[in-house]
Amino acid sequence: MEKIIELKKVNKWFGKFQVLKDINLSVSTKEKIVICGPSGSGKSTLIRCINRLEEHQQGEIIVDGIKLDGNTKNIDKIRSEVGMVFQQFNLFPHLSIIDNCTLAPMWVKKKSKKECETLAKEYLEKVQILDQGNKFPGQLSGGQQQRAAIARALCMEPKIMLFDEPTSALDPEMIKEVLDVMVDLAKGGMTMCVVTHEMGFAKEVADRVIFMDEGNIVEEKNTKEFFENPENDRTKLFLSQIL
Amino acid sequence: MMKNLNLLWFKEKFFSTPLNAFLTISIIYLGFITIPPLANWIFFDATFIGSKKSDCVSGGACWVFVNVWFERFIYGLYPAEEIWRINLAFGILAASILVYNFANQKIRKYILIFLFGVFPFISLFLFHGGALGLPVVDTREWGGLFLTLVISVFAIIFCFPLGIILAMGRRSTLPVFKYFSIGFIEFWRGVPLITVLFMAGVMFPLFLPAGSNLDKLIRVIIAITLFEAAYMAEVVRGGLQAITRGQYDAAKSLGMGYWKSHFFIILPQALKIVIPGITNTFIALFKDTPLVFVVGLLEILGMINLAKTNPNWLGLATEGYVFAAFVYWAFCFWMSRYSLKLENRLKTSN
């Protein structure tokens, strides 16, 4: 399988505090990985490094053959190929849902307005909120907003989707509607890196699960192995608490 | 039944405690002793029609003064036979705004392009003349409300984008922009407008090489623009600070660079938040324009000051100032109402 994301010996510090310690990780095309771990373990920082919302200080990150360094052109190119979904949705509150979706394709990918609208409608349909297209984010429920955020990212037709705790800010009854969309997306063959505590989701779609603690990747196994035969004590403790 | 209810409501609102009753009665009494004499002076005892000061014998306000000088208050010393040019320009402006209010999105876009891209040049040409058979009217002859509007409209149009750039500069990570912006803002906020105008009007030409000359009005507009831009920058910065990091993250994650994310995502939200502050700055700018008298430009208040010292019209300063107050208030109130309307229209959450 072709490697689409590669991290080699990545280190990152916030001030004096080291958040990522010698991280090695590679993700193949169409692979789905789930990253879990206690809060503060560096999992969000890790995936935020993949589209350079965070800058790493040591090591190498290569995404889709492009090395992430200070070159801003590369960064913009990577970002237009890597979609991201955030814990707090981060929809643009001053724009309608449909405008949220069409803005970037129009101004970053320079597509025509009509083309973008067709695209946006297609993806809004896919996440089942087409009827909400003309509303503003503030008028939608949390689950609907997160689905709109997924549609917005998909409108850029990314090769990779990053999810940073996409269901953590949602009411329990809305988690499922978002996870359903993500499962659909996974089955459609998208390359996905998901930071989540939803172990049910991990079991259903992940090819591999990565467990992080204190900036290290403590355990990295295919999904079945991970849940049935965790080796590390920290992983066992975490799983016993969360399952 | 209904009447009873109203009485109860009245009692509850205005006479619920002895203190409230006392306050209510005091305010009614204050109104009683101030409003009737004021109304008498302004309306009932006032003289409206006439042509000279001696026509005012009724004891109230002598609006004849404002009447006779009206044209000067509005147009300054602009030659009477050329005043149609000012009227035409403001007519075009009024017509564009009127059409804008009734037009659809597509036509609105063209009107905005016209108003900001074409109209300033048309109007300046009409005001100044010098071609197409229009005789030149030197800016020294511009004055009155017309000059107030020219100065404030142009200063507002220029200080707004400059303020935004400065606010972004101050938050920039590039040290050159950052420290230039900070220096600029702190300098202009730290000096009084009246000295800035004095420097622009009187001192600045002394530094220019002999023979070169920049029109005094242009110097004044530049001075006011730079001065107000510093205030505008701080207002806008307040708005920028209110935008959460998540918005920047989302814009970045979609591949938008600095300018695109600011233009489409950050600024629209930040500016919406600070509409009250922006309005405040515009209103302050509008009311600062009388200070241009220090360089010899006479906008509406300057014209009134000139008229009140005319030997035939001595002693009528109060009427002039009441008129000026009314004009300033009308414009400021309109700006305030307009900004409220804008705020409501831009509201997107419930």
Coordinates of C-alpha atoms in Angstrom, one line a residue:
Chain A
M1 CA 0.0 0.0 0.0
E2 CA 1.1 3.5 -0.8
K3 CA 2.0 5.6 2.3
I4 CA 0.0 8.8 2.2
I5 CA 1.1 10.2 5.6
E6 CA 4.5 9.6 7.1
L7 CA 5.8 11.0 10.4
K8 CA 9.5 10.3 11.2
K9 CA 10.8 11.0 14.7
V10 CA 8.5 14.0 15.2
N11 CA 9.1 16.0 18.3
K12 CA 7.2 19.0 19.5
W13 CA 7.4 21.3 22.5
F14 CA 5.0 23.9 23.9
G15 CA 7.5 26.0 25.7
K16 CA 9.5 23.6 27.8
F17 CA 6.8 21.0 27.9
Q18 CA 7.3 18.2 25.3
V19 CA 3.9 17.2 23.8
L20 CA 5.2 14.8 21.1
K21 CA 8.2 12.5 21.7
D22 CA 9.8 10.8 18.7
I23 CA 6.6 10.0 17.0
N24 CA 6.8 7.5 14.1
L25 CA 3.6 6.9 12.2
S26 CA 2.6 6.0 8.7
V27 CA -0.8 5.8 7.2
S28 CA -1.6 4.1 3.9
T29 CA -4.1 5.3 1.3
K30 CA -7.6 4.4 2.3
E31 CA -6.5 3.3 5.7
K32 CA -8.5 4.3 8.7
I33 CA -6.8 4.8 12.0
V34 CA -8.2 5.8 15.4
I35 CA -6.0 7.6 17.9
C36 CA -7.0 7.4 21.5
G37 CA -5.5 8.1 24.9
P38 CA -6.1 10.1 28.0
S39 CA -6.5 13.9 27.7
G40 CA -3.2 15.7 27.4
S41 CA -1.5 12.8 25.8
G42 CA -0.8 14.7 22.6
K43 CA -3.3 13.0 20.3
S44 CA -4.9 16.3 19.1
T45 CA -1.6 17.9 18.7
L46 CA -0.4 15.0 16.6
I47 CA -3.2 15.2 14.0
R48 CA -3.0 19.0 14.0
C49 CA 0.6 18.6 13.0
I50 CA -0.5 16.7 9.9
N51 CA -2.0 19.8 8.3
R52 CA 0.3 22.1 10.2
L53 CA -2.2 23.8 12.4
E54 CA 0.7 23.0 14.8
E55 CA 4.3 23.3 13.8
H56 CA 6.6 20.4 14.8
Q57 CA 10.1 21.4 15.7
Q58 CA 12.0 18.2 15.0
G59 CA 11.6 15.3 12.6
E60 CA 9.9 14.9 9.3
I61 CA 6.2 15.0 8.2
I62 CA 5.4 14.0 4.6
V63 CA 1.8 14.2 3.4
D64 CA 1.0 12.9 -0.1
G65 CA 4.6 13.2 -1.1
I66 CA 5.0 16.8 0.1
K67 CA 7.3 17.5 3.0
L68 CA 5.9 20.0 5.5
D69 CA 8.4 22.7 6.3
G70 CA 8.5 26.5 6.4
N71 CA 7.4 26.6 2.7
T72 CA 4.0 28.3 2.8
K73 CA 3.0 27.2 -0.7
N74 CA 3.4 23.6 0.3
I75 CA 1.3 24.1 3.5
D76 CA -1.6 25.6 1.5
K77 CA -1.4 22.8 -0.9
I78 CA -1.4 20.2 1.8
R79 CA -4.3 21.9 3.6
S80 CA -6.4 22.0 0.5
E81 CA -6.0 18.2 0.2
V82 CA -6.5 17.4 3.9
G83 CA -9.9 18.0 5.4
M84 CA -10.4 18.6 9.1
V85 CA -13.3 18.3 11.5
F86 CA -13.0 19.9 14.9
Q87 CA -14.4 19.2 18.3
Q88 CA -16.2 22.6 18.4
F89 CA -17.4 22.4 14.7
N90 CA -15.9 25.8 13.9
L91 CA -18.5 26.6 11.3
F92 CA -18.4 30.2 10.1
P93 CA -21.3 31.7 12.0
H94 CA -21.8 34.7 9.6
L95 CA -22.3 32.4 6.6
S96 CA -25.2 30.1 5.7
I97 CA -24.5 26.4 5.7
I98 CA -24.3 26.3 1.9
D99 CA -21.9 29.3 1.9
N100 CA -19.8 27.6 4.5
C101 CA -19.5 24.8 2.1
T102 CA -18.9 26.8 -1.1
L103 CA -16.5 29.4 0.2
A104 CA -13.2 27.4 0.1
P105 CA -13.8 25.5 -3.2
M106 CA -14.7 28.9 -4.8
W107 CA -11.7 30.9 -3.5
V108 CA -9.1 28.3 -2.9
K109 CA -9.8 25.9 -5.7
K110 CA -11.2 28.6 -8.0
K111 CA -14.2 26.6 -9.1
S112 CA -17.2 28.4 -10.5
K113 CA -20.0 29.3 -8.1
K114 CA -22.5 27.0 -9.8
E115 CA -20.1 24.0 -9.7
C116 CA -19.5 24.7 -6.0
E117 CA -23.2 24.8 -5.2
T118 CA -23.8 21.5 -6.9
L119 CA -20.9 20.0 -5.0
A120 CA -22.2 21.5 -1.7
K121 CA -25.7 20.2 -2.3
E122 CA -24.3 16.7 -3.1
Y123 CA -22.4 16.6 0.2
L124 CA -25.1 18.2 2.3
E125 CA -27.4 15.5 0.9
K126 CA -24.9 12.9 1.9
V127 CA -24.8 14.1 5.5
Q128 CA -28.6 14.5 5.4
I129 CA -29.0 18.2 6.1
L130 CA -29.7 19.4 2.6
D131 CA -32.9 21.0 3.8
Q132 CA -30.9 23.1 6.3
G133 CA -28.7 24.7 3.6
N134 CA -30.0 28.2 3.8
K135 CA -29.9 28.4 7.6
F136 CA -27.1 29.8 9.6
P137 CA -25.0 27.6 11.9
G138 CA -26.5 29.2 15.0
Q139 CA -29.9 27.9 14.0
L140 CA -28.8 24.2 13.9
S141 CA -28.4 21.6 16.6
G142 CA -24.9 20.4 17.5
G143 CA -25.2 17.2 15.6
Q144 CA -26.4 19.1 12.5
Q145 CA -23.6 21.6 12.8
Q146 CA -21.0 18.8 13.0
R147 CA -22.4 17.1 10.0
A148 CA -22.4 20.5 8.1
A149 CA -18.7 20.8 9.2
I150 CA -18.0 17.4 7.7
A151 CA -19.8 18.4 4.5
R152 CA -17.8 21.6 4.4
A153 CA -14.5 19.7 4.6
L154 CA -15.7 17.2 2.0
C155 CA -16.5 19.9 -0.5
M156 CA -12.7 20.4 -0.9
E157 CA -12.6 16.8 -2.1
P158 CA -9.8 16.0 0.2
K159 CA -7.6 12.9 0.0
I160 CA -7.4 12.6 3.7
M161 CA -9.9 13.5 6.5
L162 CA -8.7 14.4 10.0
F163 CA -11.2 14.2 12.9
D164 CA -10.3 15.9 16.1
E165 CA -12.7 14.5 18.8
P166 CA -15.7 15.1 16.5
T167 CA -18.3 13.9 19.0
S168 CA -16.9 15.2 22.3
A169 CA -18.9 18.4 22.3
L170 CA -22.2 16.7 21.4
D171 CA -25.2 15.7 23.5
P172 CA -25.3 11.9 23.7
E173 CA -28.3 11.5 21.4
M174 CA -26.6 13.4 18.7
I175 CA -23.4 11.4 18.7
K176 CA -24.9 8.6 16.7
E177 CA -26.0 10.8 13.8
V178 CA -22.4 12.1 13.4
L179 CA -20.8 8.7 13.8
D180 CA -23.2 7.3 11.1
V181 CA -21.9 9.8 8.7
M182 CA -18.3 9.0 9.5
V183 CA -18.9 5.3 9.1
D184 CA -20.4 6.0 5.7
L185 CA -17.5 8.0 4.8
A186 CA -15.1 5.2 5.9
K187 CA -16.9 2.7 3.9
G188 CA -16.7 5.0 0.9
G189 CA -12.9 4.5 1.0
M190 CA -11.7 7.7 2.5
T191 CA -8.3 7.8 4.3
M192 CA -9.2 8.8 7.9
C193 CA -7.3 9.7 11.0
V194 CA -9.7 10.0 13.9
V195 CA -9.0 11.1 17.4
T196 CA -11.9 9.8 19.5
H197 CA -13.1 8.1 22.6
E198 CA -15.8 6.3 20.7
M199 CA -14.5 2.8 20.9
G200 CA -17.5 1.4 19.2
F201 CA -16.6 3.5 16.2
A202 CA -13.1 2.2 16.4
K203 CA -14.1 -1.4 16.4
E204 CA -16.5 -0.9 13.5
V205 CA -14.3 0.9 11.0
A206 CA -10.7 1.3 12.2
D207 CA -7.9 -0.7 10.5
R208 CA -5.5 0.2 13.3
V209 CA -5.8 1.8 16.7
I210 CA -3.0 3.9 18.2
F211 CA -2.9 4.5 21.9
M212 CA -1.0 7.6 23.1
D213 CA 0.2 8.6 26.6
E214 CA 2.3 11.5 27.6
G215 CA 3.4 12.3 24.1
N216 CA 4.4 8.7 23.2
I217 CA 2.8 6.2 21.0
V218 CA 2.4 3.5 23.6
E219 CA 0.7 0.9 21.6
E220 CA -0.1 0.5 17.9
K221 CA -2.0 -2.5 16.7
N222 CA -4.6 -3.6 14.2
T223 CA -8.1 -3.1 15.7
K224 CA -8.9 -6.7 16.7
E225 CA -5.5 -7.2 18.3
F226 CA -5.8 -3.9 20.1
F227 CA -9.0 -4.7 21.9
E228 CA -8.4 -8.4 22.5
N229 CA -4.7 -8.4 23.4
P230 CA -3.5 -5.0 24.7
E231 CA 0.1 -5.4 25.9
N232 CA 0.9 -2.2 27.7
D233 CA -0.4 -1.7 31.2
R234 CA -1.4 1.9 30.5
T235 CA -3.5 0.7 27.5
K236 CA -5.1 -2.0 29.6
L237 CA -6.0 0.5 32.3
F238 CA -7.4 3.0 29.8
L239 CA -9.5 0.3 28.1
S240 CA -10.8 -1.0 31.4
Q241 CA -12.0 2.5 32.2
I242 CA -13.6 3.4 28.9
L243 CA -15.2 0.1 27.8
Chain B
M1 CA -62.1 48.0 33.7
M2 CA -59.4 49.0 31.2
K3 CA -59.1 52.4 32.9
N4 CA -58.6 50.9 36.3
L5 CA -55.8 48.7 34.9
N6 CA -54.1 51.7 33.4
L7 CA -54.3 53.7 36.7
L8 CA -52.9 50.7 38.6
W9 CA -50.1 50.4 36.1
F10 CA -49.4 54.1 36.3
K11 CA -49.3 54.0 40.1
E12 CA -47.0 51.0 40.1
K13 CA -44.6 52.5 37.6
F14 CA -44.4 56.0 39.0
F15 CA -45.6 56.2 42.5
S16 CA -44.7 52.8 44.0
T17 CA -42.6 54.2 46.9
P18 CA -42.4 57.7 48.5
L19 CA -39.0 58.2 46.8
N20 CA -40.4 57.3 43.4
A21 CA -43.4 59.6 43.9
F22 CA -41.0 62.4 44.8
L23 CA -38.8 61.8 41.7
T24 CA -41.9 61.6 39.5
I25 CA -43.2 64.9 40.8
S26 CA -39.8 66.6 40.6
I27 CA -39.3 65.6 37.0
I28 CA -42.8 66.8 36.1
Y29 CA -42.1 70.1 37.8
L30 CA -38.7 70.4 36.1
G31 CA -40.3 69.8 32.7
F32 CA -43.1 72.3 33.6
I33 CA -40.6 75.1 34.3
T34 CA -38.3 74.4 31.4
I35 CA -40.2 73.1 28.4
P36 CA -42.8 75.8 27.9
P37 CA -40.3 78.7 27.9
L38 CA -38.1 76.8 25.5
A39 CA -41.0 75.9 23.2
N40 CA -42.1 79.6 23.3
W41 CA -38.6 80.8 22.4
I42 CA -38.1 78.2 19.6
F43 CA -41.6 78.2 18.1
F44 CA -44.4 80.3 19.5
D45 CA -42.6 83.7 20.1
A46 CA -40.1 83.2 17.3
T47 CA -39.9 85.2 14.1
F48 CA -39.5 83.0 11.0
I49 CA -40.1 85.5 8.2
G50 CA -38.2 88.6 7.4
S51 CA -35.0 89.8 5.8
K52 CA -33.2 91.8 8.5
K53 CA -32.6 91.8 12.2
S54 CA -35.1 94.5 12.9
D55 CA -37.9 92.2 11.7
C56 CA -37.4 90.2 14.9
V57 CA -39.5 92.0 17.5
S58 CA -41.5 89.2 19.0
G59 CA -39.0 88.4 21.8
G60 CA -38.4 84.8 20.8
A61 CA -35.8 83.3 18.5
C62 CA -34.9 85.2 15.4
W63 CA -34.9 82.5 12.8
V64 CA -34.7 85.2 10.2
F65 CA -30.9 85.1 10.8
V66 CA -30.8 81.4 9.8
N67 CA -33.1 82.0 7.0
V68 CA -31.2 84.8 5.4
W69 CA -27.8 83.1 5.9
F70 CA -29.1 79.6 5.1
E71 CA -27.3 79.4 1.7
R72 CA -24.0 80.4 3.3
F73 CA -24.4 78.0 6.2
I74 CA -25.0 75.2 3.7
Y75 CA -22.6 76.1 0.8
G76 CA -20.1 78.4 2.4
L77 CA -18.6 81.0 0.1
Y78 CA -19.2 78.8 -3.0
P79 CA -20.2 81.1 -5.8
A80 CA -24.0 81.3 -6.0
E81 CA -24.3 80.6 -9.7
E82 CA -22.2 77.4 -9.3
I83 CA -24.2 76.0 -6.4
W84 CA -26.2 73.7 -8.7
R85 CA -23.0 71.6 -9.0
I86 CA -23.1 70.7 -5.3
N87 CA -26.8 70.0 -5.5
L88 CA -26.3 67.8 -8.5
A89 CA -23.6 65.8 -6.8
F90 CA -25.6 65.3 -3.7
G91 CA -28.7 64.6 -5.9
I92 CA -26.8 61.8 -7.6
L93 CA -25.8 60.4 -4.2
A94 CA -29.3 60.6 -2.8
A95 CA -30.7 59.0 -6.0
S96 CA -28.1 56.1 -5.8
I97 CA -29.0 55.4 -2.2
L98 CA -32.7 55.5 -3.0
V99 CA -32.3 53.1 -5.9
Y100 CA -30.0 50.9 -3.7
N101 CA -32.8 50.5 -1.2
F102 CA -35.2 49.1 -3.7
A103 CA -32.8 47.2 -6.0
N104 CA -32.0 43.5 -6.1
Q105 CA -28.6 42.1 -5.2
K106 CA -27.1 42.3 -8.6
I107 CA -28.0 46.0 -9.2
R108 CA -26.9 46.8 -5.6
K109 CA -23.4 45.5 -6.4
Y110 CA -23.2 47.9 -9.4
I111 CA -24.4 50.8 -7.3
L112 CA -21.8 50.1 -4.6
I113 CA -19.1 50.0 -7.3
F114 CA -20.4 53.2 -8.6
L115 CA -20.6 54.9 -5.2
F116 CA -17.1 54.0 -4.1
G117 CA -15.3 53.7 -7.4
V118 CA -16.8 56.4 -9.6
F119 CA -18.9 58.8 -7.7
P120 CA -16.0 60.3 -5.5
F121 CA -14.3 61.4 -8.7
I122 CA -17.4 62.7 -10.3
S123 CA -18.3 64.7 -7.3
L124 CA -14.8 66.1 -6.8
F125 CA -14.8 67.1 -10.4
L126 CA -18.2 68.8 -10.0
F127 CA -17.1 70.6 -6.9
H128 CA -13.8 71.8 -8.2
G129 CA -14.4 72.2 -11.9
G130 CA -11.7 73.2 -14.3
A131 CA -12.8 71.3 -17.4
L132 CA -15.9 70.8 -19.7
G133 CA -16.7 74.5 -19.3
L134 CA -17.1 74.3 -15.5
P135 CA -15.1 77.2 -14.0
V136 CA -12.7 76.3 -11.2
V137 CA -14.0 76.9 -7.7
D138 CA -11.0 77.0 -5.4
T139 CA -11.3 75.0 -2.2
R140 CA -10.9 78.2 -0.2
E141 CA -14.4 79.0 -1.3
W142 CA -15.8 75.7 -0.1
G143 CA -17.6 75.9 3.2
G144 CA -20.7 75.3 5.3
L145 CA -22.4 72.0 5.7
F146 CA -21.1 71.1 2.2
L147 CA -17.5 71.3 3.5
T148 CA -18.5 69.4 6.7
L149 CA -19.8 66.6 4.5
V150 CA -16.8 66.6 2.1
I151 CA -14.3 66.3 4.9
S152 CA -16.2 63.8 7.0
V153 CA -17.2 61.5 4.1
F154 CA -13.7 61.4 2.6
A155 CA -12.1 61.0 6.0
I156 CA -14.5 58.2 6.9
I157 CA -14.0 56.4 3.6
F158 CA -10.2 56.5 3.9
C159 CA -9.8 56.0 7.7
F160 CA -11.9 52.8 7.7
P161 CA -9.7 50.6 5.5
L162 CA -6.5 52.2 6.9
G163 CA -7.7 51.4 10.5
I164 CA -8.4 47.8 9.5
I165 CA -4.9 47.4 8.0
L166 CA -3.4 49.0 11.1
A167 CA -5.3 46.7 13.4
M168 CA -4.2 43.6 11.4
G169 CA -0.6 45.0 11.4
R170 CA -0.7 45.4 15.2
R171 CA -1.6 41.7 15.5
S172 CA 0.9 40.6 12.9
T173 CA 3.8 38.3 13.7
L174 CA 6.0 40.2 11.4
P175 CA 7.9 42.7 13.6
V176 CA 8.2 45.4 11.0
F177 CA 4.4 45.6 10.5
K178 CA 3.7 45.1 14.1
Y179 CA 6.0 47.8 15.5
F180 CA 5.2 50.2 12.7
S181 CA 1.4 49.8 13.5
I182 CA 2.0 50.2 17.2
G183 CA 4.1 53.3 16.6
F184 CA 1.6 54.8 14.2
I185 CA -1.4 54.2 16.5
E186 CA 0.3 55.4 19.7
F187 CA 1.6 58.5 18.0
W188 CA -1.7 59.7 16.4
R189 CA -3.7 58.8 19.5
G190 CA -1.3 60.7 21.7
V191 CA -1.6 64.1 20.0
P192 CA -4.7 66.4 20.0
L193 CA -6.5 66.8 16.7
I194 CA -6.2 70.5 16.9
T195 CA -2.4 70.4 16.8
V196 CA -2.5 67.9 14.0
L197 CA -4.7 70.2 12.0
F198 CA -2.4 73.1 12.8
M199 CA 0.6 71.2 11.7
A200 CA -1.1 70.1 8.5
G201 CA -2.5 73.5 7.7
V202 CA 0.2 75.9 8.8
M203 CA 3.5 74.1 9.5
F204 CA 3.5 71.4 6.8
P205 CA 3.8 73.8 3.8
L206 CA 6.9 75.3 5.4
F207 CA 8.7 71.9 5.0
L208 CA 7.7 71.4 1.4
P209 CA 10.2 72.5 -1.3
A210 CA 9.4 76.0 -2.6
G211 CA 6.9 76.0 -5.4
S212 CA 5.3 72.7 -4.6
N213 CA 1.9 72.9 -3.0
L214 CA -0.7 70.5 -1.7
D215 CA -4.1 71.9 -1.4
K216 CA -5.0 72.8 2.2
L217 CA -8.2 70.9 2.2
I218 CA -6.4 67.7 1.0
R219 CA -3.9 68.2 3.8
V220 CA -6.6 68.6 6.3
I221 CA -8.5 65.5 5.1
I222 CA -5.3 63.5 5.2
A223 CA -4.6 64.7 8.8
I224 CA -8.1 63.8 10.0
T225 CA -7.9 60.4 8.2
L226 CA -4.6 59.5 9.9
F227 CA -5.8 60.7 13.2
E228 CA -9.1 58.8 13.1
A229 CA -7.5 55.7 11.6
A230 CA -5.6 55.2 14.8
Y231 CA -8.8 55.1 16.8
M232 CA -10.5 53.0 14.2
A233 CA -7.5 50.5 14.4
E234 CA -8.0 50.0 18.1
V235 CA -11.8 49.5 17.7
V236 CA -11.2 46.9 15.0
R237 CA -8.5 45.2 17.0
G238 CA -11.1 44.7 19.8
G239 CA -13.2 42.9 17.3
L240 CA -10.3 40.8 16.0
Q241 CA -9.6 39.7 19.5
A242 CA -13.1 38.4 19.9
I243 CA -12.7 35.9 17.1
T244 CA -11.9 32.5 18.5
R245 CA -8.8 30.5 17.4
G246 CA -11.2 27.8 16.0
Q247 CA -12.2 30.2 13.2
Y248 CA -8.6 30.7 12.2
D249 CA -8.0 26.9 12.4
A250 CA -11.1 26.2 10.3
A251 CA -10.1 28.7 7.6
K252 CA -6.5 27.4 7.6
S253 CA -7.6 23.8 7.4
L254 CA -9.6 24.7 4.2
G255 CA -6.4 26.0 2.6
M256 CA -7.1 29.7 3.0
G257 CA -4.1 31.9 3.5
Y258 CA -3.8 35.0 5.7
W259 CA -5.6 37.4 3.3
K260 CA -8.3 35.1 2.2
S261 CA -9.1 34.0 5.8
H262 CA -9.2 37.6 7.0
F263 CA -11.2 38.9 4.1
F264 CA -13.9 36.1 4.1
I265 CA -13.9 34.8 7.7
I266 CA -12.2 37.0 10.3
L267 CA -13.0 40.5 9.3
P268 CA -16.7 40.1 8.5
Q269 CA -17.2 38.7 12.0
A270 CA -14.9 41.1 13.8
L271 CA -16.4 44.2 12.1
K272 CA -19.9 43.0 12.8
I273 CA -19.0 42.8 16.5
V274 CA -17.6 46.3 16.6
I275 CA -20.3 48.2 14.6
P276 CA -21.2 50.2 17.7
G277 CA -17.5 51.2 18.2
I278 CA -17.1 52.0 14.5
T279 CA -20.2 54.2 14.6
N280 CA -18.9 55.9 17.7
T281 CA -15.7 56.8 15.8
F282 CA -17.5 58.0 12.8
I283 CA -19.8 60.2 14.9
A284 CA -16.8 61.6 16.8
L285 CA -15.1 62.3 13.4
F286 CA -18.1 64.1 12.1
K287 CA -18.3 66.3 15.3
D288 CA -14.5 67.0 15.1
T289 CA -14.8 68.7 11.8
P290 CA -15.5 72.2 13.2
L291 CA -11.9 72.2 14.4
V292 CA -10.7 72.8 10.8
F293 CA -11.3 76.5 11.7
V294 CA -7.8 76.6 13.0
V295 CA -6.5 76.4 9.5
G296 CA -9.1 78.9 8.2
L297 CA -11.6 76.5 6.7
L298 CA -15.2 77.4 7.6
E299 CA -17.5 74.4 7.7
I300 CA -21.1 75.0 9.0
L301 CA -20.1 76.1 12.5
G302 CA -17.4 78.3 11.1
M303 CA -19.9 79.9 8.8
I304 CA -22.2 80.6 11.7
N305 CA -19.4 82.1 13.7
L306 CA -18.6 84.3 10.7
A307 CA -22.2 85.4 10.3
K308 CA -22.8 86.2 13.9
T309 CA -20.0 88.8 13.8
N310 CA -21.6 90.5 10.9
P311 CA -22.4 94.1 12.1
N312 CA -26.0 93.8 10.9
W313 CA -26.7 90.5 12.7
L314 CA -24.9 91.0 16.1
G315 CA -26.3 89.2 19.1
L316 CA -27.9 86.2 17.3
A317 CA -25.2 83.6 18.2
T318 CA -27.7 81.5 20.2
E319 CA -30.0 81.0 17.1
G320 CA -27.0 80.0 15.1
Y321 CA -25.7 77.5 17.6
V322 CA -29.2 76.0 18.1
F323 CA -29.4 75.6 14.3
A324 CA -25.9 74.0 14.2
A325 CA -26.7 71.7 17.1
F326 CA -29.8 70.6 15.3
V327 CA -28.0 69.9 12.1
Y328 CA -25.2 67.9 13.9
W329 CA -27.7 66.1 15.9
A330 CA -29.7 65.1 12.9
F331 CA -26.7 63.6 11.1
C332 CA -25.3 61.9 14.2
F333 CA -28.7 60.5 15.0
W334 CA -29.1 59.2 11.5
M335 CA -25.7 57.5 11.7
S336 CA -26.7 55.9 15.0
R337 CA -30.0 54.6 13.7
Y338 CA -28.4 53.3 10.5
S339 CA -25.8 51.4 12.5
L340 CA -28.6 49.8 14.6
K341 CA -30.4 48.8 11.5
L342 CA -27.2 47.3 10.1
E343 CA -26.6 45.4 13.3
N344 CA -30.0 43.9 13.2
R345 CA -29.7 43.0 9.5
L346 CA -26.4 41.2 10.1
K347 CA -27.7 39.2 13.0
T348 CA -27.4 35.5 12.1
S349 CA -28.1 33.6 15.2
N350 CA -31.2 33.5 17.4

